[in-house]
PDB file of C-alpha atoms in Angstrom:
ATOM      1  CA  MET R   1      14.221   6.208  10.373  1.00 43.00           C
ATOM      2  CA  LEU R   2      15.515   3.404  12.591  1.00 47.00           C
ATOM      3  CA  LYS R   3      19.082   2.408  11.766  1.00 47.00           C
ATOM      4  CA  PRO R   4      20.881  -0.722  12.994  1.00 44.00           C
ATOM      5  CA  PRO R   5      23.479   0.572  15.444  1.00 44.00           C
ATOM      6  CA  THR R   6      26.211  -1.889  14.522  1.00 49.00           C
ATOM      7  CA  LYS R   7      26.773  -4.442  11.782  1.00 57.00           C
ATOM      8  CA  GLN R   8      25.537  -7.875  12.810  1.00 72.00           C
ATOM      9  CA  PRO R   9      25.583 -11.277  11.104  1.00 78.00           C
ATOM     10  CA  ARG R  10      22.782 -11.549   8.575  1.00 88.00           C
ATOM     11  CA  VAL R  11      19.690 -13.501   9.578  1.00 96.00           C
ATOM     12  CA  ASP R  12      17.396 -14.737   6.814  1.00 96.00           C
ATOM     13  CA  ILE R  13      13.697 -14.654   7.755  1.00 98.00           C
ATOM     14  CA  PHE R  14      11.568 -16.634   5.305  1.00 98.00           C
ATOM     15  CA  GLY R  15       7.782 -16.627   5.116  1.00 98.00           C
ATOM     16  CA  GLU R  16       4.573 -14.682   5.117  1.00 97.00           C
ATOM     17  CA  VAL R  17       3.833 -10.989   5.345  1.00 98.00           C
ATOM     18  CA  LEU R  18       0.141 -10.158   5.463  1.00 96.00           C
ATOM     19  CA  PHE R  19      -2.579  -7.911   6.801  1.00 94.00           C
ATOM     20  CA  ASP R  20      -4.994  -8.901   9.555  1.00 87.00           C
ATOM     21  CA  CYS R  21      -8.329  -7.455   8.447  1.00 88.00           C
ATOM     22  CA  PHE R  22     -10.881  -6.765  11.187  1.00 81.00           C
ATOM     23  CA  PRO R  23     -14.670  -6.311  10.917  1.00 83.00           C
ATOM     24  CA  ASP R  24     -14.373  -2.622  11.823  1.00 84.00           C
ATOM     25  CA  GLY R  25     -12.176  -1.987   8.780  1.00 86.00           C
ATOM     26  CA  ARG R  26      -8.800  -1.993  10.525  1.00 83.00           C
ATOM     27  CA  ARG R  27      -5.931  -3.557   8.571  1.00 87.00           C
ATOM     28  CA  VAL R  28      -2.934  -4.458  10.729  1.00 87.00           C
ATOM     29  CA  LEU R  29       0.392  -5.367   9.128  1.00 93.00           C
ATOM     30  CA  GLY R  30       1.882  -8.616  10.405  1.00 92.00           C
ATOM     31  CA  GLY R  31       2.646 -12.272   9.806  1.00 94.00           C
ATOM     32  CA  ALA R  32       5.006 -14.125  12.128  1.00 94.00           C
ATOM     33  CA  PRO R  33       8.146 -13.853   9.945  1.00 97.00           C
ATOM     34  CA  PHE R  34       7.493 -10.158   9.319  1.00 97.00           C
ATOM     35  CA  ASN R  35       7.053  -9.523  13.046  1.00 96.00           C
ATOM     36  CA  VAL R  36      10.255 -11.407  13.899  1.00 97.00           C
ATOM     37  CA  ALA R  37      12.229  -9.460  11.281  1.00 97.00           C
ATOM     38  CA  TRP R  38      10.775  -6.166  12.552  1.00 97.00           C
ATOM     39  CA  HIS R  39      11.861  -6.876  16.123  1.00 97.00           C
ATOM     40  CA  LEU R  40      15.320  -8.080  15.100  1.00 97.00           C
ATOM     41  CA  SER R  41      15.896  -4.902  13.122  1.00 95.00           C
ATOM     42  CA  ALA R  42      14.976  -2.804  16.160  1.00 95.00           C
ATOM     43  CA  PHE R  43      17.475  -4.811  18.231  1.00 95.00           C
ATOM     44  CA  GLY R  44      20.299  -3.957  15.827  1.00 92.00           C
ATOM     45  CA  ALA R  45      20.418  -7.288  14.021  1.00 94.00           C
ATOM     46  CA  SER R  46      20.544  -7.583  10.226  1.00 92.00           C
ATOM     47  CA  PRO R  47      17.441  -9.516   9.145  1.00 96.00           C
ATOM     48  CA  ARG R  48      16.648 -10.085   5.479  1.00 97.00           C
ATOM     49  CA  LEU R  49      12.931 -10.794   5.089  1.00 98.00           C
ATOM     50  CA  ILE R  50      12.433 -13.200   2.185  1.00 98.00           C
ATOM     51  CA  SER R  51       8.792 -12.927   1.203  1.00 98.00           C
ATOM     52  CA  ALA R  52       6.464 -11.624  -1.505  1.00 98.00           C
ATOM     53  CA  VAL R  53       3.746  -8.999  -1.738  1.00 98.00           C
ATOM     54  CA  GLY R  54       1.299  -8.167  -4.485  1.00 98.00           C
ATOM     55  CA  ASP R  55       1.571  -5.342  -6.991  1.00 98.00           C
ATOM     56  CA  ASP R  56      -1.115  -3.510  -5.038  1.00 98.00           C
ATOM     57  CA  PRO R  57      -1.467  -0.704  -2.472  1.00 97.00           C
ATOM     58  CA  GLU R  58      -0.986  -3.178   0.394  1.00 97.00           C
ATOM     59  CA  GLY R  59       2.278  -4.379  -1.090  1.00 98.00           C
ATOM     60  CA  ALA R  60       3.487  -0.807  -1.445  1.00 98.00           C
ATOM     61  CA  GLN R  61       2.536  -0.192   2.185  1.00 97.00           C
ATOM     62  CA  VAL R  62       4.615  -3.179   3.327  1.00 98.00           C
ATOM     63  CA  ARG R  63       7.645  -1.998   1.380  1.00 98.00           C
ATOM     64  CA  ARG R  64       7.271   1.556   2.678  1.00 97.00           C
ATOM     65  CA  ALA R  65       6.920   0.408   6.296  1.00 97.00           C
ATOM     66  CA  MET R  66      10.058  -1.710   6.037  1.00 97.00           C
ATOM     67  CA  ALA R  67      12.056   1.118   4.456  1.00 97.00           C
ATOM     68  CA  ASP R  68      10.910   3.588   7.115  1.00 96.00           C
ATOM     69  CA  TRP R  69      12.007   1.140   9.841  1.00 96.00           C
ATOM     70  CA  GLY R  70      15.432   0.736   8.228  1.00 95.00           C
ATOM     71  CA  MET R  71      14.872  -2.868   7.158  1.00 96.00           C
ATOM     72  CA  ASP R  72      16.535  -4.654   4.253  1.00 96.00           C
ATOM     73  CA  THR R  73      13.972  -4.928   1.444  1.00 97.00           C
ATOM     74  CA  SER R  74      16.211  -6.818  -1.000  1.00 96.00           C
ATOM     75  CA  GLY R  75      14.459 -10.118  -0.278  1.00 97.00           C
ATOM     76  CA  LEU R  76      10.917  -8.745  -0.659  1.00 98.00           C
ATOM     77  CA  GLN R  77       9.534  -9.770  -4.051  1.00 98.00           C
ATOM     78  CA  THR R  78       6.594  -8.230  -5.894  1.00 98.00           C
ATOM     79  CA  ASP R  79       4.219 -10.754  -7.462  1.00 98.00           C
ATOM     80  CA  PRO R  80       2.111  -9.195 -10.255  1.00 98.00           C
ATOM     81  CA  ASP R  81      -0.290 -12.147 -10.343  1.00 98.00           C
ATOM     82  CA  HIS R  82      -1.279 -12.592  -6.678  1.00 98.00           C
ATOM     83  CA  PRO R  83      -2.404 -10.051  -4.068  1.00 98.00           C
ATOM     84  CA  THR R  84      -0.698  -9.333  -0.770  1.00 98.00           C
ATOM     85  CA  GLY R  85      -1.451 -11.769   2.047  1.00 97.00           C
ATOM     86  CA  GLU R  86      -4.634 -11.338   4.060  1.00 96.00           C
ATOM     87  CA  VAL R  87      -6.237 -12.856   7.132  1.00 92.00           C
ATOM     88  CA  ARG R  88      -9.883 -12.046   7.806  1.00 90.00           C
ATOM     89  CA  VAL R  89     -10.633 -11.800  11.492  1.00 82.00           C
ATOM     90  CA  THR R  90     -14.201 -12.299  12.693  1.00 81.00           C
ATOM     91  CA  LEU R  91     -15.612 -12.072  16.193  1.00 69.00           C
ATOM     92  CA  ALA R  92     -18.260 -14.337  17.710  1.00 71.00           C
ATOM     93  CA  ARG R  93     -19.268 -13.592  21.315  1.00 67.00           C
ATOM     94  CA  GLY R  94     -16.024 -11.686  21.649  1.00 57.00           C
ATOM     95  CA  GLU R  95     -13.861 -14.606  20.509  1.00 61.00           C
ATOM     96  CA  PRO R  96     -11.828 -14.105  17.309  1.00 66.00           C
ATOM     97  CA  SER R  97     -11.557 -16.603  14.491  1.00 77.00           C
ATOM     98  CA  TYR R  98      -9.243 -16.382  11.509  1.00 81.00           C
ATOM     99  CA  GLU R  99      -9.626 -17.109   7.815  1.00 90.00           C
ATOM    100  CA  ILE R 100      -6.226 -17.227   6.121  1.00 93.00           C
ATOM    101  CA  ILE R 101      -6.977 -16.376   2.497  1.00 95.00           C
ATOM    102  CA  PRO R 102      -5.321 -18.842   0.082  1.00 95.00           C
ATOM    103  CA  ASP R 103      -3.203 -18.238  -3.010  1.00 96.00           C
ATOM    104  CA  ARG R 104      -1.606 -14.997  -1.938  1.00 97.00           C
ATOM    105  CA  ALA R 105       1.744 -13.509  -2.901  1.00 98.00           C
ATOM    106  CA  PHE R 106       3.632 -15.143  -0.022  1.00 98.00           C
ATOM    107  CA  ASP R 107       2.527 -18.532  -1.404  1.00 97.00           C
ATOM    108  CA  HIS R 108       4.620 -17.774  -4.492  1.00 98.00           C
ATOM    109  CA  ILE R 109       8.036 -16.709  -3.163  1.00 98.00           C
ATOM    110  CA  GLY R 110      10.371 -17.317  -6.078  1.00 98.00           C
ATOM    111  CA  PRO R 111      14.059 -18.264  -6.200  1.00 96.00           C
ATOM    112  CA  ILE R 112      16.407 -15.748  -4.645  1.00 95.00           C
ATOM    113  CA  ASP R 113      20.175 -15.333  -4.657  1.00 92.00           C
ATOM    114  CA  PRO R 114      21.144 -16.734  -1.260  1.00 88.00           C
ATOM    115  CA  GLY R 115      24.273 -14.606  -1.103  1.00 85.00           C
ATOM    116  CA  PRO R 116      26.963 -15.387   1.474  1.00 83.00           C
ATOM    117  CA  PRO R 117      25.741 -17.793   4.157  1.00 79.00           C
ATOM    118  CA  GLY R 118      23.937 -16.035   6.973  1.00 85.00           C
ATOM    119  CA  ALA R 119      24.216 -16.892  10.648  1.00 92.00           C
ATOM    120  CA  LEU R 120      20.695 -18.303  10.813  1.00 96.00           C
ATOM    121  CA  LEU R 121      17.702 -19.142   8.632  1.00 97.00           C
ATOM    122  CA  TYR R 122      14.284 -18.750  10.267  1.00 98.00           C
ATOM    123  CA  HIS R 123      11.065 -20.078   8.784  1.00 98.00           C
ATOM    124  CA  GLY R 124       7.626 -21.180   9.853  1.00 96.00           C
ATOM    125  CA  THR R 125       5.131 -23.599   8.325  1.00 95.00           C
ATOM    126  CA  LEU R 126       2.326 -21.478   6.856  1.00 94.00           C
ATOM    127  CA  ALA R 127       4.221 -20.075   3.849  1.00 95.00           C
ATOM    128  CA  LEU R 128       5.035 -23.581   2.635  1.00 95.00           C
ATOM    129  CA  ARG R 129       1.484 -24.442   1.586  1.00 94.00           C
ATOM    130  CA  ARG R 130       2.233 -23.970  -2.155  1.00 94.00           C
ATOM    131  CA  PRO R 131       5.032 -25.651  -4.177  1.00 95.00           C
ATOM    132  CA  LEU R 132       6.966 -22.565  -5.298  1.00 97.00           C
ATOM    133  CA  SER R 133       7.571 -21.155  -1.822  1.00 97.00           C
ATOM    134  CA  ALA R 134       8.409 -24.623  -0.505  1.00 96.00           C
ATOM    135  CA  ALA R 135      10.964 -25.118  -3.288  1.00 97.00           C
ATOM    136  CA  THR R 136      12.553 -21.725  -2.596  1.00 97.00           C
ATOM    137  CA  LEU R 137      13.003 -22.614   1.058  1.00 96.00           C
ATOM    138  CA  ARG R 138      14.641 -25.919   0.131  1.00 95.00           C
ATOM    139  CA  GLU R 139      17.120 -24.032  -2.062  1.00 95.00           C
ATOM    140  CA  LEU R 140      17.931 -21.624   0.767  1.00 95.00           C
ATOM    141  CA  LYS R 141      18.525 -24.510   3.146  1.00 94.00           C
ATOM    142  CA  ALA R 142      20.861 -26.169   0.672  1.00 92.00           C
ATOM    143  CA  ALA R 143      22.862 -22.975   0.111  1.00 90.00           C
ATOM    144  CA  GLY R 144      24.307 -22.325   3.547  1.00 79.00           C
ATOM    145  CA  PRO R 145      25.614 -23.965   6.716  1.00 78.00           C
ATOM    146  CA  GLY R 146      23.956 -21.538   9.133  1.00 88.00           C
ATOM    147  CA  MET R 147      21.597 -22.567  11.911  1.00 96.00           C
ATOM    148  CA  ARG R 148      18.054 -23.483  10.891  1.00 97.00           C
ATOM    149  CA  PHE R 149      15.309 -22.236  13.189  1.00 98.00           C
ATOM    150  CA  LEU R 150      11.820 -23.684  12.674  1.00 98.00           C
ATOM    151  CA  ASP R 151       8.939 -21.773  14.257  1.00 97.00           C
ATOM    152  CA  VAL R 152       6.033 -24.238  14.167  1.00 97.00           C
ATOM    153  CA  ASN R 153       2.694 -22.531  13.547  1.00 90.00           C
ATOM    154  CA  LEU R 154       0.009 -25.100  12.729  1.00 91.00           C
ATOM    155  CA  ARG R 155      -3.074 -23.522  11.167  1.00 88.00           C
ATOM    156  CA  ASP R 156      -5.872 -25.724   9.845  1.00 87.00           C
ATOM    157  CA  PRO R 157      -6.199 -26.688   7.062  1.00 90.00           C
ATOM    158  CA  TRP R 158      -2.765 -25.457   5.963  1.00 90.00           C
ATOM    159  CA  TRP R 159      -0.540 -28.152   7.406  1.00 92.00           C
ATOM    160  CA  SER R 160       0.028 -31.893   7.380  1.00 93.00           C
ATOM    161  CA  LEU R 161       1.714 -34.153   9.919  1.00 94.00           C
ATOM    162  CA  ASP R 162       4.090 -35.763   7.421  1.00 94.00           C
ATOM    163  CA  GLU R 163       5.269 -32.439   5.985  1.00 94.00           C
ATOM    164  CA  THR R 164       5.786 -30.924   9.427  1.00 96.00           C
ATOM    165  CA  LEU R 165       7.776 -33.929  10.643  1.00 95.00           C
ATOM    166  CA  ALA R 166       9.940 -33.625   7.519  1.00 95.00           C
ATOM    167  CA  LEU R 167      10.649 -29.987   8.414  1.00 96.00           C
ATOM    168  CA  LEU R 168      11.719 -31.073  11.892  1.00 96.00           C
ATOM    169  CA  ARG R 169      14.329 -33.365  10.393  1.00 92.00           C
ATOM    170  CA  GLY R 170      15.926 -30.389   8.681  1.00 90.00           C
ATOM    171  CA  ALA R 171      15.968 -28.079  11.718  1.00 97.00           C
ATOM    172  CA  ASP R 172      18.542 -27.261  14.375  1.00 97.00           C
ATOM    173  CA  TRP R 173      16.307 -25.261  16.724  1.00 98.00           C
ATOM    174  CA  VAL R 174      12.538 -25.609  16.983  1.00 98.00           C
ATOM    175  CA  LYS R 175      10.006 -23.427  18.754  1.00 98.00           C
ATOM    176  CA  LEU R 176       6.437 -24.647  19.267  1.00 97.00           C
ATOM    177  CA  ASN R 177       3.694 -24.441  21.854  1.00 94.00           C
ATOM    178  CA  ARG R 178       2.566 -27.154  24.258  1.00 93.00           C
ATOM    179  CA  SER R 179      -0.375 -28.243  22.099  1.00 93.00           C
ATOM    180  CA  GLU R 180       1.830 -28.508  19.014  1.00 95.00           C
ATOM    181  CA  LEU R 181       4.399 -30.580  20.902  1.00 96.00           C
ATOM    182  CA  LEU R 182       1.764 -33.051  22.071  1.00 93.00           C
ATOM    183  CA  LEU R 183       0.187 -33.174  18.616  1.00 93.00           C
ATOM    184  CA  LEU R 184       3.450 -33.809  16.753  1.00 95.00           C
ATOM    185  CA  ALA R 185       4.685 -36.267  19.381  1.00 92.00           C
ATOM    186  CA  GLY R 186       1.377 -38.142  19.419  1.00 87.00           C
ATOM    187  CA  THR R 187       1.076 -37.915  23.207  1.00 80.00           C
ATOM    188  CA  HIS R 188      -1.346 -36.487  25.767  1.00 71.00           C
ATOM    189  CA  GLY R 189      -1.190 -33.667  28.295  1.00 66.00           C
ATOM    190  CA  THR R 190       0.866 -34.157  31.431  1.00 67.00           C
ATOM    191  CA  ASP R 191       2.324 -32.294  34.409  1.00 68.00           C
ATOM    192  CA  ALA R 192       5.393 -30.039  34.288  1.00 64.00           C
ATOM    193  CA  ALA R 193       7.865 -32.842  34.982  1.00 67.00           C
ATOM    194  CA  GLY R 194       6.267 -35.059  32.367  1.00 86.00           C
ATOM    195  CA  LEU R 195       6.304 -32.238  29.833  1.00 90.00           C
ATOM    196  CA  ALA R 196      10.055 -31.812  30.268  1.00 91.00           C
ATOM    197  CA  GLU R 197      10.518 -35.535  29.683  1.00 92.00           C
ATOM    198  CA  GLN R 198       8.378 -35.392  26.543  1.00 93.00           C
ATOM    199  CA  ALA R 199      10.323 -32.383  25.279  1.00 95.00           C
ATOM    200  CA  SER R 200      13.645 -34.160  25.884  1.00 94.00           C
ATOM    201  CA  ALA R 201      12.409 -37.245  24.047  1.00 94.00           C
ATOM    202  CA  PHE R 202      11.173 -35.072  21.150  1.00 96.00           C
ATOM    203  CA  LEU R 203      14.534 -33.305  20.910  1.00 96.00           C
ATOM    204  CA  ALA R 204      16.387 -36.631  20.815  1.00 95.00           C
ATOM    205  CA  GLU R 205      13.985 -38.262  18.347  1.00 96.00           C
ATOM    206  CA  HIS R 206      14.406 -35.463  15.812  1.00 96.00           C
ATOM    207  CA  ALA R 207      18.122 -34.893  16.477  1.00 96.00           C
ATOM    208  CA  LEU R 208      17.584 -31.236  17.331  1.00 97.00           C
ATOM    209  CA  THR R 209      20.191 -28.927  18.825  1.00 97.00           C
ATOM    210  CA  GLY R 210      17.581 -27.136  20.908  1.00 98.00           C
ATOM    211  CA  LEU R 211      13.849 -27.079  21.576  1.00 98.00           C
ATOM    212  CA  VAL R 212      11.698 -24.309  23.043  1.00 98.00           C
ATOM    213  CA  VAL R 213       8.132 -25.000  24.179  1.00 97.00           C
ATOM    214  CA  THR R 214       6.004 -21.933  24.882  1.00 94.00           C
ATOM    215  CA  LEU R 215       3.396 -22.374  27.609  1.00 92.00           C
ATOM    216  CA  GLY R 216       1.225 -19.271  27.320  1.00 85.00           C
ATOM    217  CA  GLY R 217       0.695 -17.693  30.721  1.00 83.00           C
ATOM    218  CA  ASP R 218       2.997 -20.291  32.279  1.00 90.00           C
ATOM    219  CA  GLY R 219       6.045 -19.041  30.380  1.00 92.00           C
ATOM    220  CA  ALA R 220       8.300 -21.409  28.460  1.00 95.00           C
ATOM    221  CA  LEU R 221      10.542 -24.460  28.659  1.00 96.00           C
ATOM    222  CA  ALA R 222      13.826 -24.856  26.762  1.00 97.00           C
ATOM    223  CA  ILE R 223      16.205 -27.763  26.294  1.00 96.00           C
ATOM    224  CA  ARG R 224      19.584 -27.857  24.573  1.00 95.00           C
ATOM    225  CA  GLY R 225      21.538 -31.066  24.111  1.00 88.00           C
ATOM    226  CA  ASP R 226      22.155 -32.861  27.393  1.00 81.00           C
ATOM    227  CA  GLU R 227      21.694 -29.715  29.494  1.00 85.00           C
ATOM    228  CA  GLU R 228      19.068 -29.554  32.214  1.00 89.00           C
ATOM    229  CA  PRO R 229      15.764 -28.050  31.045  1.00 93.00           C
ATOM    230  CA  VAL R 230      15.359 -24.322  31.673  1.00 95.00           C
ATOM    231  CA  ARG R 231      12.004 -22.866  32.735  1.00 95.00           C
ATOM    232  CA  VAL R 232      10.868 -19.250  32.796  1.00 95.00           C
ATOM    233  CA  ALA R 233       7.542 -17.661  33.725  1.00 89.00           C
ATOM    234  CA  PRO R 234       6.069 -14.145  33.435  1.00 84.00           C
ATOM    235  CA  GLY R 235       5.629 -11.961  36.489  1.00 78.00           C
ATOM    236  CA  PRO R 236       2.517 -12.596  38.589  1.00 73.00           C
ATOM    237  CA  ALA R 237       0.996  -9.159  38.015  1.00 63.00           C
ATOM    238  CA  LEU R 238       1.529  -8.926  34.265  1.00 67.00           C
ATOM    239  CA  PRO R 239      -1.059  -6.556  32.733  1.00 73.00           C
ATOM    240  CA  VAL R 240      -2.099  -8.325  29.533  1.00 73.00           C
ATOM    241  CA  LYS R 241      -3.777  -6.208  26.857  1.00 70.00           C
ATOM    242  CA  ASP R 242      -3.194  -8.219  23.666  1.00 65.00           C
ATOM    243  CA  THR R 243      -1.446 -11.608  23.315  1.00 71.00           C
ATOM    244  CA  VAL R 244      -1.253 -11.407  19.506  1.00 72.00           C
ATOM    245  CA  GLY R 245       2.401 -11.552  18.504  1.00 81.00           C
ATOM    246  CA  ALA R 246       3.767 -12.644  21.883  1.00 87.00           C
ATOM    247  CA  GLY R 247       5.256 -15.776  20.345  1.00 91.00           C
ATOM    248  CA  ASP R 248       6.892 -13.745  17.581  1.00 94.00           C
ATOM    249  CA  ALA R 249       8.440 -11.405  20.136  1.00 95.00           C
ATOM    250  CA  PHE R 250       9.714 -14.434  22.049  1.00 96.00           C
ATOM    251  CA  ALA R 251      11.189 -15.962  18.887  1.00 97.00           C
ATOM    252  CA  SER R 252      13.020 -12.769  17.934  1.00 97.00           C
ATOM    253  CA  VAL R 253      14.933 -12.723  21.223  1.00 97.00           C
ATOM    254  CA  LEU R 254      15.657 -16.450  21.008  1.00 98.00           C
ATOM    255  CA  ILE R 255      17.337 -15.704  17.689  1.00 97.00           C
ATOM    256  CA  LEU R 256      19.258 -12.807  19.240  1.00 96.00           C
ATOM    257  CA  GLY R 257      20.520 -15.163  21.921  1.00 96.00           C
ATOM    258  CA  LEU R 258      21.660 -17.691  19.342  1.00 96.00           C
ATOM    259  CA  ILE R 259      23.568 -15.229  17.175  1.00 94.00           C
ATOM    260  CA  HIS R 260      25.127 -13.510  20.208  1.00 94.00           C
ATOM    261  CA  GLY R 261      25.979 -16.740  22.051  1.00 94.00           C
ATOM    262  CA  TRP R 262      24.027 -15.979  25.223  1.00 95.00           C
ATOM    263  CA  PRO R 263      23.591 -18.769  27.793  1.00 95.00           C
ATOM    264  CA  LEU R 264      20.295 -20.587  27.362  1.00 96.00           C
ATOM    265  CA  ALA R 265      18.878 -19.415  30.693  1.00 96.00           C
ATOM    266  CA  THR R 266      19.764 -15.804  29.874  1.00 97.00           C
ATOM    267  CA  THR R 267      18.204 -16.096  26.430  1.00 97.00           C
ATOM    268  CA  LEU R 268      14.981 -17.525  27.826  1.00 97.00           C
ATOM    269  CA  GLU R 269      14.711 -14.873  30.548  1.00 96.00           C
ATOM    270  CA  ARG R 270      15.229 -12.076  28.035  1.00 97.00           C
ATOM    271  CA  ALA R 271      12.775 -13.587  25.556  1.00 97.00           C
ATOM    272  CA  GLN R 272      10.131 -13.793  28.285  1.00 95.00           C
ATOM    273  CA  ALA R 273      10.818 -10.219  29.385  1.00 94.00           C
ATOM    274  CA  PHE R 274      10.325  -8.850  25.883  1.00 95.00           C
ATOM    275  CA  ALA R 275       7.247 -10.974  25.174  1.00 92.00           C
ATOM    276  CA  SER R 276       5.769  -9.748  28.466  1.00 90.00           C
ATOM    277  CA  ARG R 277       6.310  -6.172  27.327  1.00 91.00           C
ATOM    278  CA  ILE R 278       4.620  -6.818  23.978  1.00 88.00           C
ATOM    279  CA  VAL R 279       1.425  -8.204  25.555  1.00 82.00           C
ATOM    280  CA  GLU R 280       1.062  -4.958  27.514  1.00 79.00           C
ATOM    281  CA  GLN R 281       0.286  -3.115  24.273  1.00 78.00           C
ATOM    282  CA  GLN R 282      -2.135  -3.442  21.371  1.00 72.00           C
ATOM    283  CA  GLY R 283      -0.532  -5.106  18.363  1.00 73.00           C
ATOM    284  CA  ALA R 284       2.322  -7.493  17.646  1.00 71.00           C
ATOM    285  CA  THR R 285       4.951  -4.836  16.872  1.00 84.00           C
ATOM    286  CA  ALA R 286       5.688  -1.238  17.804  1.00 81.00           C
ATOM    287  CA  GLN R 287       6.624   1.655  15.548  1.00 86.00           C
ATOM    288  CA  ASP R 288       8.236   3.535  18.445  1.00 89.00           C
ATOM    289  CA  PRO R 289      11.940   2.682  18.900  1.00 92.00           C
ATOM    290  CA  ALA R 290      11.610   3.769  22.538  1.00 92.00           C
ATOM    291  CA  LEU R 291       9.885   0.473  23.325  1.00 93.00           C
ATOM    292  CA  TYR R 292      13.067  -1.402  22.416  1.00 95.00           C
ATOM    293  CA  ARG R 293      15.619   0.975  23.926  1.00 94.00           C
ATOM    294  CA  PRO R 294      15.491  -0.325  27.540  1.00 95.00           C
ATOM    295  CA  PHE R 295      16.187  -3.857  26.354  1.00 95.00           C
ATOM    296  CA  VAL R 296      18.998  -2.737  24.032  1.00 95.00           C
ATOM    297  CA  ASP R 297      20.626  -0.861  26.902  1.00 94.00           C
ATOM    298  CA  ARG R 298      20.022  -3.532  29.547  1.00 95.00           C
ATOM    299  CA  TRP R 299      21.323  -6.377  27.417  1.00 95.00           C
ATOM    300  CA  GLY R 300      24.319  -4.432  26.112  1.00 92.00           C
ATOM    301  CA  ILE R 301      23.781  -5.656  22.561  1.00 85.00           C
ATOM    302  CA  ALA R 302      24.406  -2.320  20.849  1.00 62.00           C
ATOM    303  CA  THR R 303      24.263   1.422  21.261  1.00 39.00           C
ATOM    304  CA  THR R 304      20.845   3.068  21.189  1.00 38.00           C
ATOM    305  CA  PRO R 305      19.473   3.163  17.622  1.00 40.00           C
ATOM    306  CA  ASP R 306      19.510   6.456  15.758  1.00 43.00           C
ATOM    307  CA  VAL R 307      15.897   7.643  15.751  1.00 35.00           C
ATOM    308  CA  SER R 308      16.552  11.168  14.516  1.00 32.00           C
ATOM    309  CA  GLY R 309      15.104  10.446  11.068  1.00 34.00           C
ATOM    310  CA  SER R 310      18.406  11.160   9.338  1.00 32.00           C
TER     311      SER R 310
END
């Protein structure tokens, strides 16, 4: 069992947990909030995943996986009326497409005792497609003064411009990709200098504390307040095996940087380093604590996790 090495401020992670279901029968546990919480736990943080699973074998598998990894399961609800989340992945000429199945357990996350205010509340956009989950998130936001981190993840047809802009108004930090920035800002593609200007204007327009724009193979751009934009890029010889979950890996280290008070440039460099490591493997997470140990040691965030199984 993986145990957090030291007590850290609690981070609330709100949103979907689901299985990606492939044509060959594989079922891979994931969902952006789940992946972020998984990584944070491995880094010694104290994430509380606030989500819901069905009263089904998949829901039991989620709960068992979290317990085995040493994660807090107190925020994981069991919904007897809706099955665990599912995304059906299909391949056409080698290119994947995704069908996010509606009306799943994570669409019905009920009220939860917020407890003492945590250091940060993370959420995305997908799990807000039904009223109950959206209302629960509003209650969590109203309960505490911690930072609010919005991870934009626009998936047709499960989003609207007005609702997403409303979420921006309630956020402190926002992470999105280049296409999402241009879409929400109502602008067109531009060069690197122009992108930084657009990001700065977006940050000011929505009164954000910080904005992070991921750029795929070109790395990422971050802006905080009146500071100069920070850019980071992956190494030139990065062996990419699977980009699924790279953004979630990036987000988890951004959150680490915020709760530990790292400088923005340091946070961005470390987020890129970890995301680069994740794309070298198959899958969005790893069940081997050894993957995380070099980063834990290098960043000095905690002692090496106890992986003895005790």
